[in-house]
mmCIF file of C-alpha atoms in Angstrom:
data_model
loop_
_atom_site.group_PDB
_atom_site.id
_atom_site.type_symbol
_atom_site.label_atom_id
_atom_site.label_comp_id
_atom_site.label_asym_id
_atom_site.label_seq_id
_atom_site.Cartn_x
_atom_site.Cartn_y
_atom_site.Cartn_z
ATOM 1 C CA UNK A 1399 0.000 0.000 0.000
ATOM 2 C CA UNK A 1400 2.896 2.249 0.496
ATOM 3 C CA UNK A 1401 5.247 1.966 -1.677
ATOM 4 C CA UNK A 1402 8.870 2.387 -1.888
ATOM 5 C CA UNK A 1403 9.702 6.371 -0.267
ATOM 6 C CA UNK A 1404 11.392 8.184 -2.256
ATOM 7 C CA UNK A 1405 12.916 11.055 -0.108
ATOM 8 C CA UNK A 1406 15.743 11.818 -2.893
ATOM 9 C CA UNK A 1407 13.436 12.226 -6.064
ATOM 10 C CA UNK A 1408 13.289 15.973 -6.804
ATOM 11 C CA UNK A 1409 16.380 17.404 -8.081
ATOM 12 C CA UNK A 1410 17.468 20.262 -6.561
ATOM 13 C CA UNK A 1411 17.937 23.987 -9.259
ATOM 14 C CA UNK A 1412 20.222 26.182 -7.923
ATOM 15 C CA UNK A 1413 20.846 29.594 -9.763
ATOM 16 C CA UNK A 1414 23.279 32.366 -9.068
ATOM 17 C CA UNK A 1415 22.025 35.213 -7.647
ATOM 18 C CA UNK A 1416 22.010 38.374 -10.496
ATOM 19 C CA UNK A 1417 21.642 42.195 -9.677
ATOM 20 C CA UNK A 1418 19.000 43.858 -12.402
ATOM 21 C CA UNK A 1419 19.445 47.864 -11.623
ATOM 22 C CA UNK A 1420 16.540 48.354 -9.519
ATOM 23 C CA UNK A 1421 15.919 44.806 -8.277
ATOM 24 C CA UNK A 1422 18.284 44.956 -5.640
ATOM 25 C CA UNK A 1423 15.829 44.249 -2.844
ATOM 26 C CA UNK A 1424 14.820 40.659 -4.757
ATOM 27 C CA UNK A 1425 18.624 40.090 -5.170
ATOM 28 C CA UNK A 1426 19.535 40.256 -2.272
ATOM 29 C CA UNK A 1427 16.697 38.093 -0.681
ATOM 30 C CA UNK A 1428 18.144 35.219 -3.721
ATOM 31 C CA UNK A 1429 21.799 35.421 -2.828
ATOM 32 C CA UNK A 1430 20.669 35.285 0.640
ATOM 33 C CA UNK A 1431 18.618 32.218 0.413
ATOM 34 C CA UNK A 1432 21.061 30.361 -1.532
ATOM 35 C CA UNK A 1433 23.476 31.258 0.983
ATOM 36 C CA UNK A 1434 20.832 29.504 3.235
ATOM 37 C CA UNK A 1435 20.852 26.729 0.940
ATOM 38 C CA UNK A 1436 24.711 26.324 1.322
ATOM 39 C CA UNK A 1437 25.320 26.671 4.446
ATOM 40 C CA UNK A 1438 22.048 27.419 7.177
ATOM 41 C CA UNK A 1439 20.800 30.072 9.211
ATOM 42 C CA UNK A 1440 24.301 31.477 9.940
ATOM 43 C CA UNK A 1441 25.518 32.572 7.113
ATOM 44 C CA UNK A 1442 22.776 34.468 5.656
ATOM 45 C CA UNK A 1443 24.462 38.403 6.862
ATOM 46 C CA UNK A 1444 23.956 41.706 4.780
ATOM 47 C CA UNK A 1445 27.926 41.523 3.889
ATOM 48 C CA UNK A 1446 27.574 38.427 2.723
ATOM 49 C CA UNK A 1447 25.092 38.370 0.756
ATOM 50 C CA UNK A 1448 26.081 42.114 -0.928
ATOM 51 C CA UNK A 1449 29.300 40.559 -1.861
ATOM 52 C CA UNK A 1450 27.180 37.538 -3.379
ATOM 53 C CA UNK A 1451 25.673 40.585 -5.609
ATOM 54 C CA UNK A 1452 28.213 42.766 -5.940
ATOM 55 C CA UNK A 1453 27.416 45.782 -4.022
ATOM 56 C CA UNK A 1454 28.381 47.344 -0.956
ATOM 57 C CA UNK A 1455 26.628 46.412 2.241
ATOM 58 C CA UNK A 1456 26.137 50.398 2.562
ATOM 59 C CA UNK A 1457 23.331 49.622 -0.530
ATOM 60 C CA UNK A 1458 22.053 46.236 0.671
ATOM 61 C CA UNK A 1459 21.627 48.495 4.171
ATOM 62 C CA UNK A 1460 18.744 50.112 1.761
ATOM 63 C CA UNK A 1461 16.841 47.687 1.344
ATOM 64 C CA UNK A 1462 16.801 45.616 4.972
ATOM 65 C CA UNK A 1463 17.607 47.314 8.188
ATOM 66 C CA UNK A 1464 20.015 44.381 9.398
ATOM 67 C CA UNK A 1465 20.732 40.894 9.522
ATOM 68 C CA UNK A 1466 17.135 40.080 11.414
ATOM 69 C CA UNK A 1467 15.184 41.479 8.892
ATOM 70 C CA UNK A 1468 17.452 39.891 5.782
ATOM 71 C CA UNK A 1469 17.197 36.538 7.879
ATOM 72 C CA UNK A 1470 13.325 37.009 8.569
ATOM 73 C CA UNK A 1471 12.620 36.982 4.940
ATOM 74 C CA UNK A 1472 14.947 34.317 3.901
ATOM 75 C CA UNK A 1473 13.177 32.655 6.478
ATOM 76 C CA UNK A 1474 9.620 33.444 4.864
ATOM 77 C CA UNK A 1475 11.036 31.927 1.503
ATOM 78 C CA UNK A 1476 12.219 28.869 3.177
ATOM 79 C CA UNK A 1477 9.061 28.428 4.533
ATOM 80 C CA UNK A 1478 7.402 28.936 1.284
ATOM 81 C CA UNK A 1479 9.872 26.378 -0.272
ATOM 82 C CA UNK A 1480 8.862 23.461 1.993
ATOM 83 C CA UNK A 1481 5.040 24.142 1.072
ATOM 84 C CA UNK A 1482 5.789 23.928 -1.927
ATOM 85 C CA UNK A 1483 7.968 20.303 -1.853
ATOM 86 C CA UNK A 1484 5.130 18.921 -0.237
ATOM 87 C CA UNK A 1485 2.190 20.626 -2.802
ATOM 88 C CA UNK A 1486 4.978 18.942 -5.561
ATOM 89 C CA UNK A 1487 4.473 15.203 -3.976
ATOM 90 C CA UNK A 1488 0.135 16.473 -3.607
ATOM 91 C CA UNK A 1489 0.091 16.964 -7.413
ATOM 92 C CA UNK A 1490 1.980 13.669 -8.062
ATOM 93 C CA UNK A 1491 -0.821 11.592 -6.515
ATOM 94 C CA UNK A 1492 -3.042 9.865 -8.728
ATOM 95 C CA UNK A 1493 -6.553 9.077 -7.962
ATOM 96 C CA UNK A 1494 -7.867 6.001 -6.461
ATOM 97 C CA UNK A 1495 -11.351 6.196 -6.380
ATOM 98 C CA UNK A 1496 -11.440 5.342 -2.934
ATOM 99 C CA UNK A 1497 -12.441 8.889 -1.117
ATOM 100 C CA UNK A 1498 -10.758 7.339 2.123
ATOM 101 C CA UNK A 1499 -7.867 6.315 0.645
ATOM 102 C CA UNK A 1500 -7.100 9.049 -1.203
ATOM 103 C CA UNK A 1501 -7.136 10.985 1.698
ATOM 104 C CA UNK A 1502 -5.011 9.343 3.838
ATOM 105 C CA UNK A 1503 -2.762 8.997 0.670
ATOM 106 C CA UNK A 1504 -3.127 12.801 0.247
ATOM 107 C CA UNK A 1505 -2.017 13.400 3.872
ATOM 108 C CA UNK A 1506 1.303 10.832 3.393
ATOM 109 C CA UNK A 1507 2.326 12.771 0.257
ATOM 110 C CA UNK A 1508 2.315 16.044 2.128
ATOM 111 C CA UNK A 1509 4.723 14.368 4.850
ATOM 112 C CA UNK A 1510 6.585 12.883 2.314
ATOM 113 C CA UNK A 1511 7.642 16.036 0.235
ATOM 114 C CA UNK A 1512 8.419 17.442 3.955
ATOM 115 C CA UNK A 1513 10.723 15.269 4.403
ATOM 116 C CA UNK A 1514 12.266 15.390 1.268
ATOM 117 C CA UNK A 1515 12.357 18.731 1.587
ATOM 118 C CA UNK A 1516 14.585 18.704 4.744
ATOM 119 C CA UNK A 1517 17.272 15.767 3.312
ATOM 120 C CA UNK A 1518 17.658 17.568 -0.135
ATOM 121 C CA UNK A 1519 17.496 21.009 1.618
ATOM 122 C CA UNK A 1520 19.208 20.842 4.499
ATOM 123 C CA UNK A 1521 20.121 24.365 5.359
ATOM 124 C CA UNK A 1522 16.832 26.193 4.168
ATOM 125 C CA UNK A 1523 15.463 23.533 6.312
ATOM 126 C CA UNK A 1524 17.027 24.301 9.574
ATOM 127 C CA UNK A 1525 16.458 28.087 7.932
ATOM 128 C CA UNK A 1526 12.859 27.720 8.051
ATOM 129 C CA UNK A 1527 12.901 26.831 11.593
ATOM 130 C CA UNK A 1528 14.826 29.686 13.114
ATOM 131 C CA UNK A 1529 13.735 31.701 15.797
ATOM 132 C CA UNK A 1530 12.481 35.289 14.503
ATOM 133 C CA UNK A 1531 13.758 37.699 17.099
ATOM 134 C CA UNK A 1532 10.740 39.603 17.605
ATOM 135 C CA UNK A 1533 7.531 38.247 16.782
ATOM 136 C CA UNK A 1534 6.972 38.609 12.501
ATOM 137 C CA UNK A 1535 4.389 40.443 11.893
ATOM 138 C CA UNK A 1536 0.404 38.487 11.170
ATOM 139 C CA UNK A 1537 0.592 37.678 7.335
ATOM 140 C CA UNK A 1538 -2.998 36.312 5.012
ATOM 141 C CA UNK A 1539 -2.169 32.422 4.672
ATOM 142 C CA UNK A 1540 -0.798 31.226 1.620
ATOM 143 C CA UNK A 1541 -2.247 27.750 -0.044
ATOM 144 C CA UNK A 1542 1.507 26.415 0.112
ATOM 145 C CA UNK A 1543 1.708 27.186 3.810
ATOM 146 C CA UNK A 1544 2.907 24.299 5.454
ATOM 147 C CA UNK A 1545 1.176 24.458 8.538
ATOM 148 C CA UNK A 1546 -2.406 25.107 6.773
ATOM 149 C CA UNK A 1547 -1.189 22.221 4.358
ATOM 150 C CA UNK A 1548 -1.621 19.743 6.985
ATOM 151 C CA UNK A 1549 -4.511 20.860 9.088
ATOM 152 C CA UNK A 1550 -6.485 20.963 5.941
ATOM 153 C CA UNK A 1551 -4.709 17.050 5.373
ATOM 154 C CA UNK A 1552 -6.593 16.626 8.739
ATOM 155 C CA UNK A 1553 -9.379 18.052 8.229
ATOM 156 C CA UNK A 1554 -10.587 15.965 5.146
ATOM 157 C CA UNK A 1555 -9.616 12.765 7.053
ATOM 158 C CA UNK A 1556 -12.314 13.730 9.233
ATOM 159 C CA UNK A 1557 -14.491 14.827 6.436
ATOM 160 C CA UNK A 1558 -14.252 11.067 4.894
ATOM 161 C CA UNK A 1559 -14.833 9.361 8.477
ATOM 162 C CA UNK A 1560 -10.959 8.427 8.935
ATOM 163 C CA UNK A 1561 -10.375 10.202 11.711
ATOM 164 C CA UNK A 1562 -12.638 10.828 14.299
ATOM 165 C CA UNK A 1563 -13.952 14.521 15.252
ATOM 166 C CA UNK A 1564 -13.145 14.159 18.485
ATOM 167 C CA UNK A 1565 -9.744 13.512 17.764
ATOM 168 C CA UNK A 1566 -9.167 16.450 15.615
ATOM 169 C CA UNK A 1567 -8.188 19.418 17.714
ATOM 170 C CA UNK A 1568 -4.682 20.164 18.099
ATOM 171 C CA UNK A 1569 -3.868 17.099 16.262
ATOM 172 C CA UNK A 1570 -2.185 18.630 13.351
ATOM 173 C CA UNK A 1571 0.994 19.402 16.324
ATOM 174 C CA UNK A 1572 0.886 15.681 17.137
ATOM 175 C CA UNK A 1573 1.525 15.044 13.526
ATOM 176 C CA UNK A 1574 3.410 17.759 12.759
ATOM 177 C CA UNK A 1575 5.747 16.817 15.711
ATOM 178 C CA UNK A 1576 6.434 12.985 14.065
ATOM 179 C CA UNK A 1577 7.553 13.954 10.298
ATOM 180 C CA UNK A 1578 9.691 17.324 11.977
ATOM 181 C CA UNK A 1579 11.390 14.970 14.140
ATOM 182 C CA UNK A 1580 11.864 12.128 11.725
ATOM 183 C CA UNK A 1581 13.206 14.954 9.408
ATOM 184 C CA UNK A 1582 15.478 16.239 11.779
ATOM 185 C CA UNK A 1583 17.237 13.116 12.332
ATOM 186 C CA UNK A 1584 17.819 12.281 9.260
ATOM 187 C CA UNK A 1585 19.675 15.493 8.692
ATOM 188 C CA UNK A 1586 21.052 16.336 12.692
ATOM 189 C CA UNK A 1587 20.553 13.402 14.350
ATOM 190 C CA UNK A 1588 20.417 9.390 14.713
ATOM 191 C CA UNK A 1589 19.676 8.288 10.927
ATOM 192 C CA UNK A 1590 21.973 11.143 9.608
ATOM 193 C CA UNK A 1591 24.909 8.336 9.306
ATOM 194 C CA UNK A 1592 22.738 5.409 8.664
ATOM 195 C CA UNK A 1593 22.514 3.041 6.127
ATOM 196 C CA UNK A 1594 20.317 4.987 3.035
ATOM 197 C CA UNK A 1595 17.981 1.356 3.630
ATOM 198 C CA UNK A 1596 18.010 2.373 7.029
ATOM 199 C CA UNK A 1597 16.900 5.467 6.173
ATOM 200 C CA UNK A 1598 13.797 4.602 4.097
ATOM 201 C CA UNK A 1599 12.831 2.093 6.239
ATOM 202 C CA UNK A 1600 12.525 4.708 8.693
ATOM 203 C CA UNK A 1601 10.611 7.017 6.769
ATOM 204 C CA UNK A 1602 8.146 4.116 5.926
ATOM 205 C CA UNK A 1603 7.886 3.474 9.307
ATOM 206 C CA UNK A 1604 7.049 6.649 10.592
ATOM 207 C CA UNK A 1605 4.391 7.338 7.844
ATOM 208 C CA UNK A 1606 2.887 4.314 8.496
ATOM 209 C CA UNK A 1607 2.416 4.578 12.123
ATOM 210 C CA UNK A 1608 1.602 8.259 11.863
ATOM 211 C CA UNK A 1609 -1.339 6.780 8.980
ATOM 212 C CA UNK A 1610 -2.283 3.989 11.587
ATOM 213 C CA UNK A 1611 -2.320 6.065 14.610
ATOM 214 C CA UNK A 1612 -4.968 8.934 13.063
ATOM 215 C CA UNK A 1613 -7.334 6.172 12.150
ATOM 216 C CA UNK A 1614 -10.333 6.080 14.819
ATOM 217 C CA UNK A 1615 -13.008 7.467 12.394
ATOM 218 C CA UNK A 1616 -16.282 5.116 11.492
ATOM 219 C CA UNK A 1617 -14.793 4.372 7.863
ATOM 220 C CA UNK A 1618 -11.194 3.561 9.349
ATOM 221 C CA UNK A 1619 -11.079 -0.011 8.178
ATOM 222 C CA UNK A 1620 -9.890 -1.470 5.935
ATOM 223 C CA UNK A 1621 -7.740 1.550 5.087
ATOM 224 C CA UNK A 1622 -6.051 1.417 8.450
ATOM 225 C CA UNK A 1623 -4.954 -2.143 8.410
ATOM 226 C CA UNK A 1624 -3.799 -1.780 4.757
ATOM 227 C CA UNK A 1625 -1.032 0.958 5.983
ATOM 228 C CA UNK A 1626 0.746 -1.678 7.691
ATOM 229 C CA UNK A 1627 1.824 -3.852 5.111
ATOM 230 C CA UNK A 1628 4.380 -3.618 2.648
ATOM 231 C CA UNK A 1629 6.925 -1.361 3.478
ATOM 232 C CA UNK A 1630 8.974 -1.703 0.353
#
């Protein structure tokens, strides 16, 4: 039922950053972000990334008041990178027929491209999860944000009787909590060295479980049963 997880399947673009005379603002924000890509959190400064473009950090000074604010957004775009690996793995899926199915399939796919995400990405990854140091201002939701991505993943497993109603609230941080974690090791922690069939077995795993362990709803079975077998 699940087939083999492919956490390595998207290959990553990467472009060099270019200065267009009055698009400083947007080049900065790329040469930052790849320096994200590179190398995390900590090396996205203003000197950095005007030397990346080719002006002075008096110009890129313009543009974002310090390394906060240049970080912040980098951060946004990071953010708005992950939603869109997992929309990517969303499109992929083809349709069933089987409305319960589908969306517990739909809900995998999500944490699959998240994961991805963080083993091809690595340091926009740990980017997107930086610490703003003041609170970012309230922003209208974007379709690709990840967070809305999987409550709405919730929300239809409910909808198809896969999930119980009662179970629903505050469930998306339960779930949210397995595939960060997961992700996380494989990049920081435990699985980082392992074995690459280590690895997908432990992506499997957790997907499975995390697809077994949301199934209370009336129409739960046989879908539930079916997400423990086959983990190749």
């Amino acid at each position: 039922m699940l087939a083999a997880v492919n956490i390595y399947g998207m290959a990553k673009s990467r472009t060099r950053s270019t200065y267009h005379h009055g698009d400083l603002r947007n080049a900065l924000l790329r040469a930052a972000a790849e320096l994200a890509e590179s190398d995390g959190p900590q090396a996205v400064t203003i000197r950095a990334a005007a030397r990346t473009v080719g002006v002075t950090p008096t110009a890129a000074y313009r543009h974002f008041s310090g390394q906060d604010e240049l970080l912040a957004a980098v951060r946004d775009e990071a953010f708005i990178r992950l939603g869109k690996a997992m929309l990517f793995y969303l499109d992929e899926l083809p349709d069933s027929g089987d409305e319960v199915l589908d969306a517990v399939r739909r809900s995998i796919a999500m944490a699959r491209g998240y994961v991805r995400f963080a083993v091809t990405e690595p340091g926009l990854f740990r980017t997107a999860f930086v610490r703003p140091a003041a609170p970012p201002p309230e922003k209208a939701e974007r379709p690709d944000d990840p967070f809305g991505l999987l409550a709405r993943g919730l929300d239809d497993l409910v909808k198809v009787g896969y999930m119980a109603p009662e179970s629903r609230p505050l469930a998306e941080f339960a779930a949210w909590s397995a595939v960060h974690g997961l992700a996380v090791m494989l990049i920081d922690g435990g699985l980082a060295d392992a074995p690459e069939q280590d690895r997908r077995l432990a992506v499997t795993r957790t997907l499975q479980l995390l697809a077994y362990g949301l199934a209370d709803g009336e129409h739960a079975e046989p879908t539930r049963s079916a997400f423990l077998v086959d983990v190749d």
